[in-house]
Coordinates of C-alpha atoms in Angstrom, one line a residue:
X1 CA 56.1 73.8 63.8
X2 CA 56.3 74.2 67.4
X3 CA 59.1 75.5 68.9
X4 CA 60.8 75.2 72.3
X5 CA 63.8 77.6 72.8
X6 CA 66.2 76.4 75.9
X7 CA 68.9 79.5 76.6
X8 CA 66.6 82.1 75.9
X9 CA 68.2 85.0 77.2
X10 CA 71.9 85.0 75.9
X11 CA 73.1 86.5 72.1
X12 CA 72.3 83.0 70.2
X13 CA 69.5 83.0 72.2
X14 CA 67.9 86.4 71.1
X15 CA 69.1 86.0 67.6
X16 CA 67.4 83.3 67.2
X17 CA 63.8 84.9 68.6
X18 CA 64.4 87.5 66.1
X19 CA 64.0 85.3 63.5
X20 CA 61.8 82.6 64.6
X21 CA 59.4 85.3 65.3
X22 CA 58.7 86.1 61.6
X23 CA 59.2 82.6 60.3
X24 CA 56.1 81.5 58.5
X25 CA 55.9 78.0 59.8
X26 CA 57.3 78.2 63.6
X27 CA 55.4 79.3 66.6
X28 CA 57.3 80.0 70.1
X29 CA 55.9 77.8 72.8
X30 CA 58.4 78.6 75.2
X31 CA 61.6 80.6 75.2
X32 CA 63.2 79.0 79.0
X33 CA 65.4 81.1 81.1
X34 CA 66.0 80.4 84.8
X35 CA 67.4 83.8 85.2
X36 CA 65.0 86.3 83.2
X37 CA 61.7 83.9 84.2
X38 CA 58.5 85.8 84.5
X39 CA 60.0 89.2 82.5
X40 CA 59.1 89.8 78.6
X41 CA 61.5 88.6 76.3
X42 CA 62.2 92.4 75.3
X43 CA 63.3 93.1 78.1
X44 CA 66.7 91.2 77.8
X45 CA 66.6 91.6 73.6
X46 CA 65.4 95.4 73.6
X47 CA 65.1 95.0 69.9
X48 CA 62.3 92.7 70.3
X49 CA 59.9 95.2 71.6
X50 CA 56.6 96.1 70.1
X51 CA 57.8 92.5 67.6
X52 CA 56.6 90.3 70.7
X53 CA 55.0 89.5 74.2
X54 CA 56.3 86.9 75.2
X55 CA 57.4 86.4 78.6
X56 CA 60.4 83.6 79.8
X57 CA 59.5 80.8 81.5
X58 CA 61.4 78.2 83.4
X59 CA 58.6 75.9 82.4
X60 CA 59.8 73.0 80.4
X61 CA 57.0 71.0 77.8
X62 CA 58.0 68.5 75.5
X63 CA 54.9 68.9 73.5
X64 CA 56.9 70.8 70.4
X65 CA 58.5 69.3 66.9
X66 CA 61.9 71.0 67.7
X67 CA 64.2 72.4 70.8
X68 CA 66.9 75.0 70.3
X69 CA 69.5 74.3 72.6
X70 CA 71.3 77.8 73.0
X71 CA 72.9 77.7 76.4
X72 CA 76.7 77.6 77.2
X73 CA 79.2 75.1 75.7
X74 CA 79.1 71.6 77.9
X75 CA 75.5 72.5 79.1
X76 CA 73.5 70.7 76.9
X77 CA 74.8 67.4 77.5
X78 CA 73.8 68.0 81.3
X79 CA 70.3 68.9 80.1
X80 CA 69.7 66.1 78.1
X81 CA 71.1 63.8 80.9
X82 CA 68.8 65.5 83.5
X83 CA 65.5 65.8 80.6
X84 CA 65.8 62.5 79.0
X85 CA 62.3 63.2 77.1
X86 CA 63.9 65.6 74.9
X87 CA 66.1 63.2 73.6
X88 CA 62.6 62.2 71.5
X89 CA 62.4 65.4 70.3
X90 CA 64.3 67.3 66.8
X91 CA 66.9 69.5 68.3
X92 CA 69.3 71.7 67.2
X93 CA 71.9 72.3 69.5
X94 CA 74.3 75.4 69.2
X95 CA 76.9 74.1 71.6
X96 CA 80.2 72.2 71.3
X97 CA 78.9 69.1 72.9
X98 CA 77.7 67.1 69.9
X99 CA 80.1 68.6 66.8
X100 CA 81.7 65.2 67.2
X101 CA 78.5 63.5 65.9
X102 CA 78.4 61.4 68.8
X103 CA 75.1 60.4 69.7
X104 CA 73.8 60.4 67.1
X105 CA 74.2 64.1 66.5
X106 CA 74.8 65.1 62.5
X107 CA 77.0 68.0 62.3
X108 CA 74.6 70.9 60.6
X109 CA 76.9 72.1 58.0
X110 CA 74.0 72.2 54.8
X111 CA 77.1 73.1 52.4
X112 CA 78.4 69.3 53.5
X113 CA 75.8 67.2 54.0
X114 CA 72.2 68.7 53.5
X115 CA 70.8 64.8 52.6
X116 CA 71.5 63.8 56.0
X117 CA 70.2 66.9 57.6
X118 CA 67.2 66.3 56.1
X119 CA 66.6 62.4 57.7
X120 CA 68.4 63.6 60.4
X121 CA 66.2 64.0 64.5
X122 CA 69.7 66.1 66.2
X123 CA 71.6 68.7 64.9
X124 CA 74.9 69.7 66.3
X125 CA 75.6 73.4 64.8
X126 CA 78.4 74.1 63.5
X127 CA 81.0 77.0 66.0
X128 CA 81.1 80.3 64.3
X129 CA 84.8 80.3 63.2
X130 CA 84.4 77.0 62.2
X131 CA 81.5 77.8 59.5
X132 CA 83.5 80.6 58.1
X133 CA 87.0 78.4 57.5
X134 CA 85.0 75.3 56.4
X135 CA 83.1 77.2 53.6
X136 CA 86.5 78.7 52.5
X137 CA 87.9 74.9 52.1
X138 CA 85.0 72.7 51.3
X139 CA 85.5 73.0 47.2
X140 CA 89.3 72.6 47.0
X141 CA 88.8 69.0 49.8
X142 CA 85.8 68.1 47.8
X143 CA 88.1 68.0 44.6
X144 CA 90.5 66.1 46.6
X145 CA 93.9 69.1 45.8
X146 CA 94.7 70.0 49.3
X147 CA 98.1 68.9 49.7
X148 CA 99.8 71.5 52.0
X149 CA 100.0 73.1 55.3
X150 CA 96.8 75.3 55.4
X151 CA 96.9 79.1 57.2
X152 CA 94.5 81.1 58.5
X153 CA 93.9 84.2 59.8
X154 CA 90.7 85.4 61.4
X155 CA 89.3 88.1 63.3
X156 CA 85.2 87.9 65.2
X157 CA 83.2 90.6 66.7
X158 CA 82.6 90.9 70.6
X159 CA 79.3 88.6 70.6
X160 CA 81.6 86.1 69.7
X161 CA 82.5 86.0 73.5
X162 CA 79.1 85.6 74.3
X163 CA 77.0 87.9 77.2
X164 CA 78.9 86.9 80.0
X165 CA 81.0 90.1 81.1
X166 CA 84.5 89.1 80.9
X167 CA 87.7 91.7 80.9
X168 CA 88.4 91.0 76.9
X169 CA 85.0 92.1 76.3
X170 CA 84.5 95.3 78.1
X171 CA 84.4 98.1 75.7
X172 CA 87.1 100.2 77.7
X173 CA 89.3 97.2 76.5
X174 CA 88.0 96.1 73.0
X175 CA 87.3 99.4 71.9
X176 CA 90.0 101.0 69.8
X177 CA 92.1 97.7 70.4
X178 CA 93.0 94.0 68.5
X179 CA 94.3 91.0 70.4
X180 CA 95.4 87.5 69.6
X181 CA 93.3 84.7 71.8
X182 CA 94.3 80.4 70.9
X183 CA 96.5 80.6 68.2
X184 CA 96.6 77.1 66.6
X185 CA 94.8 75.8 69.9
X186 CA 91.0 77.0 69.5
X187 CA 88.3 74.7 69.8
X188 CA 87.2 74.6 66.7
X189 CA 90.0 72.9 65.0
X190 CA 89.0 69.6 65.7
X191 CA 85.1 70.6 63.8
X192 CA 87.5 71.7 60.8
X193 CA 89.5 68.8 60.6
X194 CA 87.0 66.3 61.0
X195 CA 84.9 68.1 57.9
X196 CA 87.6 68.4 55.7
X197 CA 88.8 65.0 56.1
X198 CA 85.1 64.2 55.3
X199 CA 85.6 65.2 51.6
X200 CA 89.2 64.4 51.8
X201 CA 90.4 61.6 53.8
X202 CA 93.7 61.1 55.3
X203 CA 94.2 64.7 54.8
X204 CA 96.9 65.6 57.7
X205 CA 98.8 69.0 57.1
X206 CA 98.3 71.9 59.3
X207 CA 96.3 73.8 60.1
X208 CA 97.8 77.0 61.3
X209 CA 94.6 79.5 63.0
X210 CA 95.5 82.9 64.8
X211 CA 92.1 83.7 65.5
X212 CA 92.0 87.9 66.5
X213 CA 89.6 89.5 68.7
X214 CA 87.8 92.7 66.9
X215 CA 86.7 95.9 67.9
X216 CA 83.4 95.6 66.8
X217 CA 80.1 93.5 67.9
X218 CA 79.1 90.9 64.9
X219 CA 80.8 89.5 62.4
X220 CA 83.8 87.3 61.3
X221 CA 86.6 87.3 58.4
X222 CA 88.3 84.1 57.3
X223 CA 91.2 84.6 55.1
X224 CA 92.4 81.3 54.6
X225 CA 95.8 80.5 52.2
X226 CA 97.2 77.3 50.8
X227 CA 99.0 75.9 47.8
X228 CA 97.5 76.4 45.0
X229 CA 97.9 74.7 41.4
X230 CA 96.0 76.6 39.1
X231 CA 94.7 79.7 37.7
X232 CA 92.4 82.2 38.9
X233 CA 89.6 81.4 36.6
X234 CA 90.2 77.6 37.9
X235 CA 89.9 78.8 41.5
X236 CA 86.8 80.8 40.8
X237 CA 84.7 77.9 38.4
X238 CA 85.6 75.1 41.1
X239 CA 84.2 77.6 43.9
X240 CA 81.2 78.6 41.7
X241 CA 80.5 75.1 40.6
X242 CA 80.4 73.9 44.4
X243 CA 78.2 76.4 45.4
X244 CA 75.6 76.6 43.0
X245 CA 73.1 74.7 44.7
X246 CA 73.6 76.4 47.9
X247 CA 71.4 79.7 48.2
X248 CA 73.7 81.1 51.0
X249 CA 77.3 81.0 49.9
X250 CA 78.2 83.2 47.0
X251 CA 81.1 84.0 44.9
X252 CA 82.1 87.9 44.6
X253 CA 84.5 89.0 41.9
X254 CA 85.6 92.0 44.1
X255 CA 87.0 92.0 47.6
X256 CA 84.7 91.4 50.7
X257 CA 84.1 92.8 53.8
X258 CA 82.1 91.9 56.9
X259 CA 79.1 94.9 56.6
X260 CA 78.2 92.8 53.5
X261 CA 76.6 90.0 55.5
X262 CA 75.8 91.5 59.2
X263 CA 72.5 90.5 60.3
X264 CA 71.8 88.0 57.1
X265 CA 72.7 84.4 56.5
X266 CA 74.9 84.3 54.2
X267 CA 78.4 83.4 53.5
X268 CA 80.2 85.9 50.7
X269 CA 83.9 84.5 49.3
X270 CA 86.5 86.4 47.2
X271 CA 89.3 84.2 46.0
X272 CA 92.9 85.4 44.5
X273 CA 95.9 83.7 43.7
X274 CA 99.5 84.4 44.7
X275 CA 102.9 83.1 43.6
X276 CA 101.2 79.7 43.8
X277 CA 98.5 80.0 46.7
X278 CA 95.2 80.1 46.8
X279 CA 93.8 82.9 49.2
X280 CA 90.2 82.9 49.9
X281 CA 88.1 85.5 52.0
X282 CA 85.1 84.5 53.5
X283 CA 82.7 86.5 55.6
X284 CA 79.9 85.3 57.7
X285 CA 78.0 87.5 60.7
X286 CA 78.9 84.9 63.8
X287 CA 75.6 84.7 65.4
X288 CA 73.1 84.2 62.1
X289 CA 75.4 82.0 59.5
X290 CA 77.6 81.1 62.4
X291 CA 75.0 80.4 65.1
X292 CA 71.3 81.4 65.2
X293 CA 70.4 81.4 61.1
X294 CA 72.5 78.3 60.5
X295 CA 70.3 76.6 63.3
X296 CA 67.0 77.8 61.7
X297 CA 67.8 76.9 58.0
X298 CA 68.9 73.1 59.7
X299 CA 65.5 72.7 61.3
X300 CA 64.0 73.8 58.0
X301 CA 65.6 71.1 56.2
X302 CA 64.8 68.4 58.5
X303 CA 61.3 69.8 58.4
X304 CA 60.9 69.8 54.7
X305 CA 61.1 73.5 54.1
X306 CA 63.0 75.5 51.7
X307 CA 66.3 76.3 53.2
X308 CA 65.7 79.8 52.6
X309 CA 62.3 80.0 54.7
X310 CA 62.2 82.5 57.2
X311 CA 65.6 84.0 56.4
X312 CA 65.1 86.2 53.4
X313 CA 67.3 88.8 55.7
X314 CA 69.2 92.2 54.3
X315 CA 72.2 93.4 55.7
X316 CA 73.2 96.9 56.8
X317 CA 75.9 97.9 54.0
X318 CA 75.8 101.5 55.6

């Protein structure tokens, strides 16, 4: 598959080069930054070097099966306004601008709706905190048994600001330091709602989100609570039963923590149950499940290919 990558240069960007470079099936075209044109790719993604040599380009070709749309939120509708031709082409946009599914756009959330991923020619990815909140509910709307006010609290790494240089992300600031940012106002609310009410319609408690800013680089927890009628063992066998067809979202019996899945694609939930609520943990790094890998394993779905292909990636436990 050839592959066109607009937004090179920024965190989504990069992660995404670091996997499509050892996917099987893909080869990189173009990688497009106005900014960084002309200069290797490594030498914005210092990771990259000695993995590849290519250079960015402000080029633009059209003669690829998919584009990755990886620039800032409300910049991809102005480049599909002002490059019409790409509207022929499979894209997978990791902005904001599509999660409504207007369109056309399917929301790219495989756990929901991997049949219509697979027939489908745009993607809108799903936001980071978004994935991680809509994992933790998807079993308990699916079975229809939400029925309360739903609360969550969860905290994301630094990249979740993206590269932009900004005051809450300087490390003189962030290091050694929490903050609040949104609460019950952040963007991805209306993502959450509208996929829950997918499985469950006419579902309209709260939802309650104090999202927290973390003192370190990549990664996000979700604790998520709400009423719960049932047992453990219930909680755990509806979860496990959901999620046995989806190779990225596991079960753990013990606690998680964010280490577990930095740098890989999956989703790791712990679930326990208090005084009758449900509390469920989920982890997921924010720029592979919650950006860059989430994008990859959509295009290989509406490309035929295992889910799996190309992200067979480890974490760093240590």
């Amino acid at each position: 598959m050839k592959v066109g990558i607009i937004g090179g240069a920024g965190y989504t960007g990069g992660e995404l080069l670091r996997i499509l470079i050892h996917h099987p099936a893909v080869e990189i075209v173009f990688v497009n930054s106005k900014s960084q044109a002309g200069k290797p790719v490594y030498s914005t993604h210092t990771d990259l070097l000695g993995d590849t040599d290519l250079l960015f380009s402000d080029d633009l070709h059209t003669d690829i099966d998919v584009a990755f749309l990886c620039s800032g939120h409300g910049e991809s509708k102005k480049f599909l306004e002002a490059n019409p031709s790409f509207k022929n082409i499979n894209i997978v946009d990791l902005s904001t601008d599509y999660r409504d599914q207007s369109e056309g756009f399917v929301y790219g959330l495989a756990e929901l709706q991997r049949e219509k991923i697979k027939t489908a020619k745009h993607i809108a990815n799903p936001g980071c905190f978004a994935t991680s909140i809509e994992l933790a509910l998807l079993p308990l709307a699916a079975a229809g048994i939400l029925t309360d006010d739903i609360h969550i609290s969860a905290i994301t790494g630094s990249t979740g600001a993206g590269q932009s240089l900004s005051t809450t992300s300087h490390f003189s600031w962030r290091s050694n330091n929490i903050s609040i940012y949104k609460a019950f106002t952040h963007q991805h609310l209306q993502e959450i709602g509208m996929v829950v009410n997918t499985l469950q319609n006419g579902f309209d408690q709260n939802f309650n989100f104090i999202p927290y800013r973390g003192n370190f680089t990549r990664g996000i927890m979700a604790n998520v609570y709400t009423s719960f009628d049932g047992t453990l063992e219930d909680a755990k066998k509806l979860y496990k039963k959901y999620y046995e067809t989806h190779p990225f979202t596991h079960i753990s019996d013990k606690p998680v923590d964010v280490k577990q899945v930095v740098n890989t694609n999956k989703c790791l939930i712990s679930l326990e149950v208090h005084n009758g609520n449900l509390l469920i943990s989920s982890v997921i790094d924010n720029l592979t499940k919650g950006a860059s890998g989430q994008a990859v394993q959509n295009m290989n779905l509406m490309f035929g290919l295992d889910e799996r292909t190309g992200l067979g990636l480890k974490s760093v436990g240590f």
